Amino acid sequence: MTSPAEGQPVDQGFKDAMRRLAGSVTVVTVASGAERHGTTATAVTSLSMNPPSLLVCFNRDSRLHAMLSAADKFCVNLLHTDNVDVSKLFSSPVTSAERFAGGHWSSSAEGPPYLEDAQSSIQCAKDQQIDYGSHTIFIGRVLSVRNRNDISPLVYCNGNYVRTSDLAKKKKPG
Ligand SMILES: Cc1cc2nc3c(=O)[nH]c(=O)nc-3n(C[C@H](O)[C@H](O)[C@H](O)COP(=O)(O)O)c2cc1C
């Protein structure tokens, strides 16, 4: 165990702590008519089962934020370890069209596109949005879910992608 550095500013200490917070990687997508966009995000959390809901957080400076603020639906694609390239593409400074050129994307009945080989794709209706500092918290009520059978979520920690196929082996049956 290491002790916190004497006099370390809280901002730096917090950044260092967050680098140690492992997070499942997602790509959140939205659509508006023929326009669609998607962005890589780890600030995604299950919220409740009553109703089934989750939350996602986006920086107000992001393009996804602008579209999601105006949208009434969004899709959270939980990435599989096969989808590392999709994660890199959807966090890079390229156009929406260039992003969707990578990976196998389909349009959904709900509207937002979903990644066919994602770990899971969760279609949501946007129920609330709450501004906090530089970010906005978007709350989604779950409309439909697609799950891939083999469990190997893509995790990001300390600036690296982590392979997690062993996690599936530890799950209890049933
Ligand atoms: C692994 C990873 C996780 C990220 N998580 C978030 C997040 O939760 N919220 C956010 O606003 N940006 C997050 N980002 C940064 C955005 O993906 C990045 O700034 C992106 O270029 C924004 O694209 P846009 O402006 O087209 O929406 C993350 C980036 C990476 C690589």
JSON list of C-alpha atoms and ligand atoms in Angstrom, two decimals:
[
{"chain": "A", "resi": 1, "resn": "MET", "atom": "CA", "xyz": [0.00, 0.00, 0.00]},
{"chain": "A", "resi": 2, "resn": "THR", "atom": "CA", "xyz": [1.29, 3.48, -0.76]},
{"chain": "A", "resi": 3, "resn": "SER", "atom": "CA", "xyz": [0.57, 6.55, 1.33]},
{"chain": "A", "resi": 4, "resn": "PRO", "atom": "CA", "xyz": [-0.89, 9.64, -0.31]},
{"chain": "A", "resi": 5, "resn": "ALA", "atom": "CA", "xyz": [1.85, 12.09, -1.26]},
{"chain": "A", "resi": 6, "resn": "GLU", "atom": "CA", "xyz": [2.16, 14.96, 1.24]},
{"chain": "A", "resi": 7, "resn": "GLY", "atom": "CA", "xyz": [0.53, 18.11, -0.09]},
{"chain": "A", "resi": 8, "resn": "GLN", "atom": "CA", "xyz": [-0.82, 16.39, -3.22]},
{"chain": "A", "resi": 9, "resn": "PRO", "atom": "CA", "xyz": [-3.61, 18.58, -4.66]},
{"chain": "A", "resi": 10, "resn": "VAL", "atom": "CA", "xyz": [-7.02, 16.91, -4.44]},
{"chain": "A", "resi": 11, "resn": "ASP", "atom": "CA", "xyz": [-7.57, 17.21, -8.21]},
{"chain": "A", "resi": 12, "resn": "GLN", "atom": "CA", "xyz": [-4.46, 15.14, -8.98]},
{"chain": "A", "resi": 13, "resn": "GLY", "atom": "CA", "xyz": [-5.24, 12.65, -6.21]},
{"chain": "A", "resi": 14, "resn": "PHE", "atom": "CA", "xyz": [-8.78, 12.24, -7.53]},
{"chain": "A", "resi": 15, "resn": "LYS", "atom": "CA", "xyz": [-7.56, 11.74, -11.12]},
{"chain": "A", "resi": 16, "resn": "ASP", "atom": "CA", "xyz": [-5.12, 9.10, -9.87]},
{"chain": "A", "resi": 17, "resn": "ALA", "atom": "CA", "xyz": [-7.92, 7.40, -7.91]},
{"chain": "A", "resi": 18, "resn": "MET", "atom": "CA", "xyz": [-10.23, 7.38, -10.95]},
{"chain": "A", "resi": 19, "resn": "ARG", "atom": "CA", "xyz": [-7.46, 5.74, -13.01]},
{"chain": "A", "resi": 20, "resn": "ARG", "atom": "CA", "xyz": [-7.75, 2.89, -10.49]},
{"chain": "A", "resi": 21, "resn": "LEU", "atom": "CA", "xyz": [-11.54, 2.65, -10.93]},
{"chain": "A", "resi": 22, "resn": "ALA", "atom": "CA", "xyz": [-12.06, -0.15, -13.47]},
{"chain": "A", "resi": 23, "resn": "GLY", "atom": "CA", "xyz": [-15.05, 0.53, -15.72]},
{"chain": "A", "resi": 24, "resn": "SER", "atom": "CA", "xyz": [-16.98, -1.48, -18.29]},
{"chain": "A", "resi": 25, "resn": "VAL", "atom": "CA", "xyz": [-16.64, 0.21, -21.65]},
{"chain": "A", "resi": 26, "resn": "THR", "atom": "CA", "xyz": [-19.77, 1.18, -23.59]},
{"chain": "A", "resi": 27, "resn": "VAL", "atom": "CA", "xyz": [-20.66, 3.08, -26.73]},
{"chain": "A", "resi": 28, "resn": "VAL", "atom": "CA", "xyz": [-23.78, 5.20, -26.27]},
{"chain": "A", "resi": 29, "resn": "THR", "atom": "CA", "xyz": [-25.70, 5.92, -29.49]},
{"chain": "A", "resi": 30, "resn": "VAL", "atom": "CA", "xyz": [-28.42, 8.34, -30.50]},
{"chain": "A", "resi": 31, "resn": "ALA", "atom": "CA", "xyz": [-30.31, 9.02, -33.73]},
{"chain": "A", "resi": 32, "resn": "SER", "atom": "CA", "xyz": [-32.21, 11.98, -35.09]},
{"chain": "A", "resi": 33, "resn": "GLY", "atom": "CA", "xyz": [-33.79, 11.32, -38.48]},
{"chain": "A", "resi": 34, "resn": "ALA", "atom": "CA", "xyz": [-30.98, 10.16, -40.79]},
{"chain": "A", "resi": 35, "resn": "GLU", "atom": "CA", "xyz": [-28.34, 11.55, -38.42]},
{"chain": "A", "resi": 36, "resn": "ARG", "atom": "CA", "xyz": [-26.72, 9.23, -35.88]},
{"chain": "A", "resi": 37, "resn": "HIS", "atom": "CA", "xyz": [-23.88, 9.53, -33.42]},
{"chain": "A", "resi": 38, "resn": "GLY", "atom": "CA", "xyz": [-22.11, 7.39, -30.84]},
{"chain": "A", "resi": 39, "resn": "THR", "atom": "CA", "xyz": [-19.44, 7.97, -28.21]},
{"chain": "A", "resi": 40, "resn": "THR", "atom": "CA", "xyz": [-17.35, 5.74, -25.94]},
{"chain": "A", "resi": 41, "resn": "ALA", "atom": "CA", "xyz": [-18.26, 6.04, -22.24]},
{"chain": "A", "resi": 42, "resn": "THR", "atom": "CA", "xyz": [-17.46, 4.33, -18.94]},
{"chain": "A", "resi": 43, "resn": "ALA", "atom": "CA", "xyz": [-19.58, 6.66, -16.77]},
{"chain": "A", "resi": 44, "resn": "VAL", "atom": "CA", "xyz": [-22.52, 4.25, -17.02]},
{"chain": "A", "resi": 45, "resn": "THR", "atom": "CA", "xyz": [-24.26, 2.70, -14.02]},
{"chain": "A", "resi": 46, "resn": "SER", "atom": "CA", "xyz": [-27.23, 0.49, -13.36]},
{"chain": "A", "resi": 47, "resn": "LEU", "atom": "CA", "xyz": [-29.82, 2.59, -11.47]},
{"chain": "A", "resi": 48, "resn": "SER", "atom": "CA", "xyz": [-32.80, 0.43, -10.46]},
{"chain": "A", "resi": 49, "resn": "MET", "atom": "CA", "xyz": [-34.97, -2.57, -11.35]},
{"chain": "A", "resi": 50, "resn": "ASN", "atom": "CA", "xyz": [-38.15, -0.70, -10.44]},
{"chain": "A", "resi": 51, "resn": "PRO", "atom": "CA", "xyz": [-38.30, 0.66, -13.04]},
{"chain": "A", "resi": 52, "resn": "PRO", "atom": "CA", "xyz": [-35.47, -1.00, -14.99]},
{"chain": "A", "resi": 53, "resn": "SER", "atom": "CA", "xyz": [-33.18, 1.98, -15.50]},
{"chain": "A", "resi": 54, "resn": "LEU", "atom": "CA", "xyz": [-29.60, 3.14, -15.85]},
{"chain": "A", "resi": 55, "resn": "LEU", "atom": "CA", "xyz": [-27.67, 6.38, -16.02]},
{"chain": "A", "resi": 56, "resn": "VAL", "atom": "CA", "xyz": [-24.96, 7.70, -18.31]},
{"chain": "A", "resi": 57, "resn": "CYS", "atom": "CA", "xyz": [-22.82, 10.83, -17.84]},
{"chain": "A", "resi": 58, "resn": "PHE", "atom": "CA", "xyz": [-21.46, 13.01, -20.64]},
{"chain": "A", "resi": 59, "resn": "ASN", "atom": "CA", "xyz": [-19.28, 16.06, -20.81]},
{"chain": "A", "resi": 60, "resn": "ARG", "atom": "CA", "xyz": [-21.24, 19.06, -22.07]},
{"chain": "A", "resi": 61, "resn": "ASP", "atom": "CA", "xyz": [-18.51, 19.72, -24.64]},
{"chain": "A", "resi": 62, "resn": "SER", "atom": "CA", "xyz": [-19.08, 16.37, -26.36]},
{"chain": "A", "resi": 63, "resn": "ARG", "atom": "CA", "xyz": [-21.09, 16.03, -29.57]},
{"chain": "A", "resi": 64, "resn": "LEU", "atom": "CA", "xyz": [-22.99, 13.13, -27.98]},
{"chain": "A", "resi": 65, "resn": "HIS", "atom": "CA", "xyz": [-24.17, 15.49, -25.23]},
{"chain": "A", "resi": 66, "resn": "ALA", "atom": "CA", "xyz": [-25.69, 17.90, -27.76]},
{"chain": "A", "resi": 67, "resn": "MET", "atom": "CA", "xyz": [-27.58, 15.13, -29.55]},
{"chain": "A", "resi": 68, "resn": "LEU", "atom": "CA", "xyz": [-28.63, 13.30, -26.38]},
{"chain": "A", "resi": 69, "resn": "SER", "atom": "CA", "xyz": [-29.96, 16.52, -24.85]},
{"chain": "A", "resi": 70, "resn": "ALA", "atom": "CA", "xyz": [-32.36, 16.80, -27.79]},
{"chain": "A", "resi": 71, "resn": "ALA", "atom": "CA", "xyz": [-33.16, 13.07, -28.11]},
{"chain": "A", "resi": 72, "resn": "ASP", "atom": "CA", "xyz": [-35.87, 11.05, -26.37]},
{"chain": "A", "resi": 73, "resn": "LYS", "atom": "CA", "xyz": [-34.13, 7.66, -26.78]},
{"chain": "A", "resi": 74, "resn": "PHE", "atom": "CA", "xyz": [-30.60, 6.28, -26.58]},
{"chain": "A", "resi": 75, "resn": "CYS", "atom": "CA", "xyz": [-28.86, 2.92, -26.69]},
{"chain": "A", "resi": 76, "resn": "VAL", "atom": "CA", "xyz": [-26.09, 1.73, -24.35]},
{"chain": "A", "resi": 77, "resn": "ASN", "atom": "CA", "xyz": [-23.88, -0.87, -26.09]},
{"chain": "A", "resi": 78, "resn": "LEU", "atom": "CA", "xyz": [-21.81, -2.73, -23.51]},
{"chain": "A", "resi": 79, "resn": "LEU", "atom": "CA", "xyz": [-18.64, -3.69, -25.36]},
{"chain": "A", "resi": 80, "resn": "HIS", "atom": "CA", "xyz": [-17.18, -7.19, -25.59]},
{"chain": "A", "resi": 81, "resn": "THR", "atom": "CA", "xyz": [-13.41, -7.74, -25.52]},
{"chain": "A", "resi": 82, "resn": "ASP", "atom": "CA", "xyz": [-13.75, -8.28, -29.30]},
{"chain": "A", "resi": 83, "resn": "ASN", "atom": "CA", "xyz": [-14.83, -4.62, -29.62]},
{"chain": "A", "resi": 84, "resn": "VAL", "atom": "CA", "xyz": [-11.61, -2.80, -28.59]},
{"chain": "A", "resi": 85, "resn": "ASP", "atom": "CA", "xyz": [-11.27, -1.17, -32.03]},
{"chain": "A", "resi": 86, "resn": "VAL", "atom": "CA", "xyz": [-14.86, 0.14, -31.79]},
{"chain": "A", "resi": 87, "resn": "SER", "atom": "CA", "xyz": [-14.06, 1.72, -28.42]},
{"chain": "A", "resi": 88, "resn": "LYS", "atom": "CA", "xyz": [-10.96, 3.44, -29.82]},
{"chain": "A", "resi": 89, "resn": "LEU", "atom": "CA", "xyz": [-12.82, 4.68, -32.90]},
{"chain": "A", "resi": 90, "resn": "PHE", "atom": "CA", "xyz": [-15.81, 6.05, -30.97]},
{"chain": "A", "resi": 91, "resn": "SER", "atom": "CA", "xyz": [-13.53, 8.05, -28.65]},
{"chain": "A", "resi": 92, "resn": "SER", "atom": "CA", "xyz": [-11.39, 9.47, -31.47]},
{"chain": "A", "resi": 93, "resn": "PRO", "atom": "CA", "xyz": [-11.88, 12.90, -33.12]},
{"chain": "A", "resi": 94, "resn": "VAL", "atom": "CA", "xyz": [-13.51, 11.69, -36.35]},
{"chain": "A", "resi": 95, "resn": "THR", "atom": "CA", "xyz": [-16.94, 12.22, -37.94]},
{"chain": "A", "resi": 96, "resn": "SER", "atom": "CA", "xyz": [-20.02, 10.20, -37.03]},
{"chain": "A", "resi": 97, "resn": "ALA", "atom": "CA", "xyz": [-19.87, 8.48, -40.45]},
{"chain": "A", "resi": 98, "resn": "GLU", "atom": "CA", "xyz": [-16.23, 7.48, -39.88]},
{"chain": "A", "resi": 99, "resn": "ARG", "atom": "CA", "xyz": [-17.12, 6.04, -36.48]},
{"chain": "A", "resi": 100, "resn": "PHE", "atom": "CA", "xyz": [-20.01, 3.91, -37.79]},
{"chain": "A", "resi": 101, "resn": "ALA", "atom": "CA", "xyz": [-17.75, 2.61, -40.61]},
{"chain": "A", "resi": 102, "resn": "GLY", "atom": "CA", "xyz": [-16.10, 0.47, -37.89]},
{"chain": "A", "resi": 103, "resn": "GLY", "atom": "CA", "xyz": [-18.04, -2.48, -36.42]},
{"chain": "A", "resi": 104, "resn": "HIS", "atom": "CA", "xyz": [-21.35, -4.04, -37.51]},
{"chain": "A", "resi": 105, "resn": "TRP", "atom": "CA", "xyz": [-24.14, -1.58, -36.73]},
{"chain": "A", "resi": 106, "resn": "SER", "atom": "CA", "xyz": [-27.86, -2.12, -37.28]},
{"chain": "A", "resi": 107, "resn": "SER", "atom": "CA", "xyz": [-30.79, 0.23, -36.94]},
{"chain": "A", "resi": 108, "resn": "SER", "atom": "CA", "xyz": [-33.32, -0.59, -34.24]},
{"chain": "A", "resi": 109, "resn": "ALA", "atom": "CA", "xyz": [-37.10, -0.34, -34.06]},
{"chain": "A", "resi": 110, "resn": "GLU", "atom": "CA", "xyz": [-36.56, 2.21, -31.25]},
{"chain": "A", "resi": 111, "resn": "GLY", "atom": "CA", "xyz": [-34.27, 4.39, -33.41]},
{"chain": "A", "resi": 112, "resn": "PRO", "atom": "CA", "xyz": [-30.73, 4.44, -31.98]},
{"chain": "A", "resi": 113, "resn": "PRO", "atom": "CA", "xyz": [-28.29, 2.07, -33.75]},
{"chain": "A", "resi": 114, "resn": "TYR", "atom": "CA", "xyz": [-26.97, -1.01, -31.95]},
{"chain": "A", "resi": 115, "resn": "LEU", "atom": "CA", "xyz": [-23.70, -2.95, -32.32]},
{"chain": "A", "resi": 116, "resn": "GLU", "atom": "CA", "xyz": [-24.56, -6.48, -33.46]},
{"chain": "A", "resi": 117, "resn": "ASP", "atom": "CA", "xyz": [-21.72, -8.22, -31.58]},
{"chain": "A", "resi": 118, "resn": "ALA", "atom": "CA", "xyz": [-21.79, -6.07, -28.45]},
{"chain": "A", "resi": 119, "resn": "GLN", "atom": "CA", "xyz": [-21.82, -7.78, -25.06]},
{"chain": "A", "resi": 120, "resn": "SER", "atom": "CA", "xyz": [-25.30, -6.27, -24.57]},
{"chain": "A", "resi": 121, "resn": "SER", "atom": "CA", "xyz": [-27.33, -3.51, -26.21]},
{"chain": "A", "resi": 122, "resn": "ILE", "atom": "CA", "xyz": [-29.82, -1.72, -23.99]},
{"chain": "A", "resi": 123, "resn": "GLN", "atom": "CA", "xyz": [-32.38, 0.55, -25.63]},
{"chain": "A", "resi": 124, "resn": "CYS", "atom": "CA", "xyz": [-33.64, 3.30, -23.32]},
{"chain": "A", "resi": 125, "resn": "ALA", "atom": "CA", "xyz": [-36.17, 6.10, -23.21]},
{"chain": "A", "resi": 126, "resn": "LYS", "atom": "CA", "xyz": [-34.58, 9.23, -21.75]},
{"chain": "A", "resi": 127, "resn": "ASP", "atom": "CA", "xyz": [-36.56, 10.00, -18.58]},
{"chain": "A", "resi": 128, "resn": "GLN", "atom": "CA", "xyz": [-34.51, 12.75, -16.94]},
{"chain": "A", "resi": 129, "resn": "GLN", "atom": "CA", "xyz": [-31.32, 14.76, -17.32]},
{"chain": "A", "resi": 130, "resn": "ILE", "atom": "CA", "xyz": [-29.49, 16.52, -14.50]},
{"chain": "A", "resi": 131, "resn": "ASP", "atom": "CA", "xyz": [-26.63, 19.01, -15.04]},
{"chain": "A", "resi": 132, "resn": "TYR", "atom": "CA", "xyz": [-23.72, 18.75, -12.63]},
{"chain": "A", "resi": 133, "resn": "GLY", "atom": "CA", "xyz": [-20.55, 20.77, -13.18]},
{"chain": "A", "resi": 134, "resn": "SER", "atom": "CA", "xyz": [-19.02, 20.03, -16.57]},
{"chain": "A", "resi": 135, "resn": "HIS", "atom": "CA", "xyz": [-21.25, 16.98, -17.11]},
{"chain": "A", "resi": 136, "resn": "THR", "atom": "CA", "xyz": [-24.88, 15.95, -17.45]},
{"chain": "A", "resi": 137, "resn": "ILE", "atom": "CA", "xyz": [-26.38, 12.78, -15.96]},
{"chain": "A", "resi": 138, "resn": "PHE", "atom": "CA", "xyz": [-28.92, 11.20, -18.32]},
{"chain": "A", "resi": 139, "resn": "ILE", "atom": "CA", "xyz": [-31.36, 8.68, -16.83]},
{"chain": "A", "resi": 140, "resn": "GLY", "atom": "CA", "xyz": [-32.72, 6.02, -19.18]},
{"chain": "A", "resi": 141, "resn": "ARG", "atom": "CA", "xyz": [-35.73, 3.74, -18.65]},
{"chain": "A", "resi": 142, "resn": "VAL", "atom": "CA", "xyz": [-35.02, 0.39, -20.29]},
{"chain": "A", "resi": 143, "resn": "LEU", "atom": "CA", "xyz": [-37.21, -0.46, -23.31]},
{"chain": "A", "resi": 144, "resn": "SER", "atom": "CA", "xyz": [-35.50, -3.57, -24.68]},
{"chain": "A", "resi": 145, "resn": "VAL", "atom": "CA", "xyz": [-32.29, -5.58, -24.30]},
{"chain": "A", "resi": 146, "resn": "ARG", "atom": "CA", "xyz": [-30.15, -7.79, -26.55]},
{"chain": "A", "resi": 147, "resn": "ASN", "atom": "CA", "xyz": [-27.52, -10.00, -24.85]},
{"chain": "A", "resi": 148, "resn": "ARG", "atom": "CA", "xyz": [-24.60, -11.90, -26.37]},
{"chain": "A", "resi": 149, "resn": "ASN", "atom": "CA", "xyz": [-24.17, -15.33, -24.74]},
{"chain": "A", "resi": 150, "resn": "ASP", "atom": "CA", "xyz": [-20.42, -15.44, -24.17]},
{"chain": "A", "resi": 151, "resn": "ILE", "atom": "CA", "xyz": [-19.51, -13.14, -21.30]},
{"chain": "A", "resi": 152, "resn": "SER", "atom": "CA", "xyz": [-16.29, -11.18, -21.77]},
{"chain": "A", "resi": 153, "resn": "PRO", "atom": "CA", "xyz": [-16.88, -7.49, -21.02]},
{"chain": "A", "resi": 154, "resn": "LEU", "atom": "CA", "xyz": [-14.33, -4.93, -22.14]},
{"chain": "A", "resi": 155, "resn": "VAL", "atom": "CA", "xyz": [-12.93, -3.11, -19.09]},
{"chain": "A", "resi": 156, "resn": "TYR", "atom": "CA", "xyz": [-10.80, 0.05, -18.97]},
{"chain": "A", "resi": 157, "resn": "CYS", "atom": "CA", "xyz": [-8.43, 0.77, -16.07]},
{"chain": "A", "resi": 158, "resn": "ASN", "atom": "CA", "xyz": [-5.32, 2.94, -15.67]},
{"chain": "A", "resi": 159, "resn": "GLY", "atom": "CA", "xyz": [-5.49, 3.97, -19.35]},
{"chain": "A", "resi": 160, "resn": "ASN", "atom": "CA", "xyz": [-5.52, 0.37, -20.62]},
{"chain": "A", "resi": 161, "resn": "TYR", "atom": "CA", "xyz": [-8.07, -2.07, -22.00]},
{"chain": "A", "resi": 162, "resn": "VAL", "atom": "CA", "xyz": [-8.33, -5.21, -19.86]},
{"chain": "A", "resi": 163, "resn": "ARG", "atom": "CA", "xyz": [-9.47, -8.64, -20.99]},
{"chain": "A", "resi": 164, "resn": "THR", "atom": "CA", "xyz": [-11.94, -10.19, -18.55]},
{"chain": "A", "resi": 165, "resn": "SER", "atom": "CA", "xyz": [-13.05, -13.55, -19.96]},
{"chain": "A", "resi": 166, "resn": "ASP", "atom": "CA", "xyz": [-12.26, -15.16, -16.56]},
{"chain": "A", "resi": 167, "resn": "LEU", "atom": "CA", "xyz": [-15.15, -13.20, -15.00]},
{"chain": "A", "resi": 168, "resn": "ALA", "atom": "CA", "xyz": [-17.70, -15.44, -16.71]},
{"chain": "A", "resi": 169, "resn": "LYS", "atom": "CA", "xyz": [-16.18, -18.55, -15.10]},
{"chain": "A", "resi": 170, "resn": "LYS", "atom": "CA", "xyz": [-16.75, -17.12, -11.61]},
{"chain": "A", "resi": 171, "resn": "LYS", "atom": "CA", "xyz": [-20.51, -16.65, -12.04]},
{"chain": "A", "resi": 172, "resn": "LYS", "atom": "CA", "xyz": [-22.67, -19.06, -10.05]},
{"chain": "A", "resi": 173, "resn": "PRO", "atom": "CA", "xyz": [-24.95, -21.24, -12.17]},
{"chain": "A", "resi": 174, "resn": "GLY", "atom": "CA", "xyz": [-28.58, -20.12, -12.53]},
{"chain": "B", "resi": 1, "resn": "LIG", "atom": "C1", "xyz": [-12.49, 4.31, -22.18]},
{"chain": "B", "resi": 1, "resn": "LIG", "atom": "C2", "xyz": [-13.09, 5.70, -22.35]},
{"chain": "B", "resi": 1, "resn": "LIG", "atom": "C3", "xyz": [-14.17, 6.07, -21.56]},
{"chain": "B", "resi": 1, "resn": "LIG", "atom": "C4", "xyz": [-14.75, 7.34, -21.69]},
{"chain": "B", "resi": 1, "resn": "LIG", "atom": "N1", "xyz": [-15.83, 7.66, -20.91]},
{"chain": "B", "resi": 1, "resn": "LIG", "atom": "C5", "xyz": [-16.44, 8.86, -21.08]},
{"chain": "B", "resi": 1, "resn": "LIG", "atom": "C6", "xyz": [-17.61, 9.17, -20.32]},
{"chain": "B", "resi": 1, "resn": "LIG", "atom": "O1", "xyz": [-18.11, 8.37, -19.54]},
{"chain": "B", "resi": 1, "resn": "LIG", "atom": "N2", "xyz": [-18.19, 10.39, -20.53]},
{"chain": "B", "resi": 1, "resn": "LIG", "atom": "C7", "xyz": [-17.67, 11.32, -21.41]},
{"chain": "B", "resi": 1, "resn": "LIG", "atom": "O2", "xyz": [-18.23, 12.42, -21.53]},
{"chain": "B", "resi": 1, "resn": "LIG", "atom": "N3", "xyz": [-16.56, 11.03, -22.15]},
{"chain": "B", "resi": 1, "resn": "LIG", "atom": "C8", "xyz": [-15.95, 9.83, -22.00]},
{"chain": "B", "resi": 1, "resn": "LIG", "atom": "N4", "xyz": [-14.85, 9.52, -22.76]},
{"chain": "B", "resi": 1, "resn": "LIG", "atom": "C9", "xyz": [-14.33, 10.50, -23.70]},
{"chain": "B", "resi": 1, "resn": "LIG", "atom": "C10", "xyz": [-15.10, 10.52, -25.04]},
{"chain": "B", "resi": 1, "resn": "LIG", "atom": "O3", "xyz": [-15.27, 9.21, -25.58]},
{"chain": "B", "resi": 1, "resn": "LIG", "atom": "C11", "xyz": [-14.31, 11.38, -26.05]},
{"chain": "B", "resi": 1, "resn": "LIG", "atom": "O4", "xyz": [-14.08, 12.66, -25.51]},
{"chain": "B", "resi": 1, "resn": "LIG", "atom": "C12", "xyz": [-15.01, 11.49, -27.39]},
{"chain": "B", "resi": 1, "resn": "LIG", "atom": "O5", "xyz": [-14.09, 11.94, -28.37]},
{"chain": "B", "resi": 1, "resn": "LIG", "atom": "C13", "xyz": [-16.20, 12.45, -27.39]},
{"chain": "B", "resi": 1, "resn": "LIG", "atom": "O6", "xyz": [-16.80, 12.32, -28.67]},
{"chain": "B", "resi": 1, "resn": "LIG", "atom": "P1", "xyz": [-18.00, 13.25, -29.18]},
{"chain": "B", "resi": 1, "resn": "LIG", "atom": "O7", "xyz": [-17.57, 14.69, -28.96]},
{"chain": "B", "resi": 1, "resn": "LIG", "atom": "O8", "xyz": [-18.12, 12.89, -30.63]},
{"chain": "B", "resi": 1, "resn": "LIG", "atom": "O9", "xyz": [-19.22, 12.90, -28.39]},
{"chain": "B", "resi": 1, "resn": "LIG", "atom": "C14", "xyz": [-14.23, 8.25, -22.63]},
{"chain": "B", "resi": 1, "resn": "LIG", "atom": "C15", "xyz": [-13.14, 7.88, -23.44]},
{"chain": "B", "resi": 1, "resn": "LIG", "atom": "C16", "xyz": [-12.57, 6.61, -23.30]},
{"chain": "B", "resi": 1, "resn": "LIG", "atom": "C17", "xyz": [-11.41, 6.20, -24.17]}
]
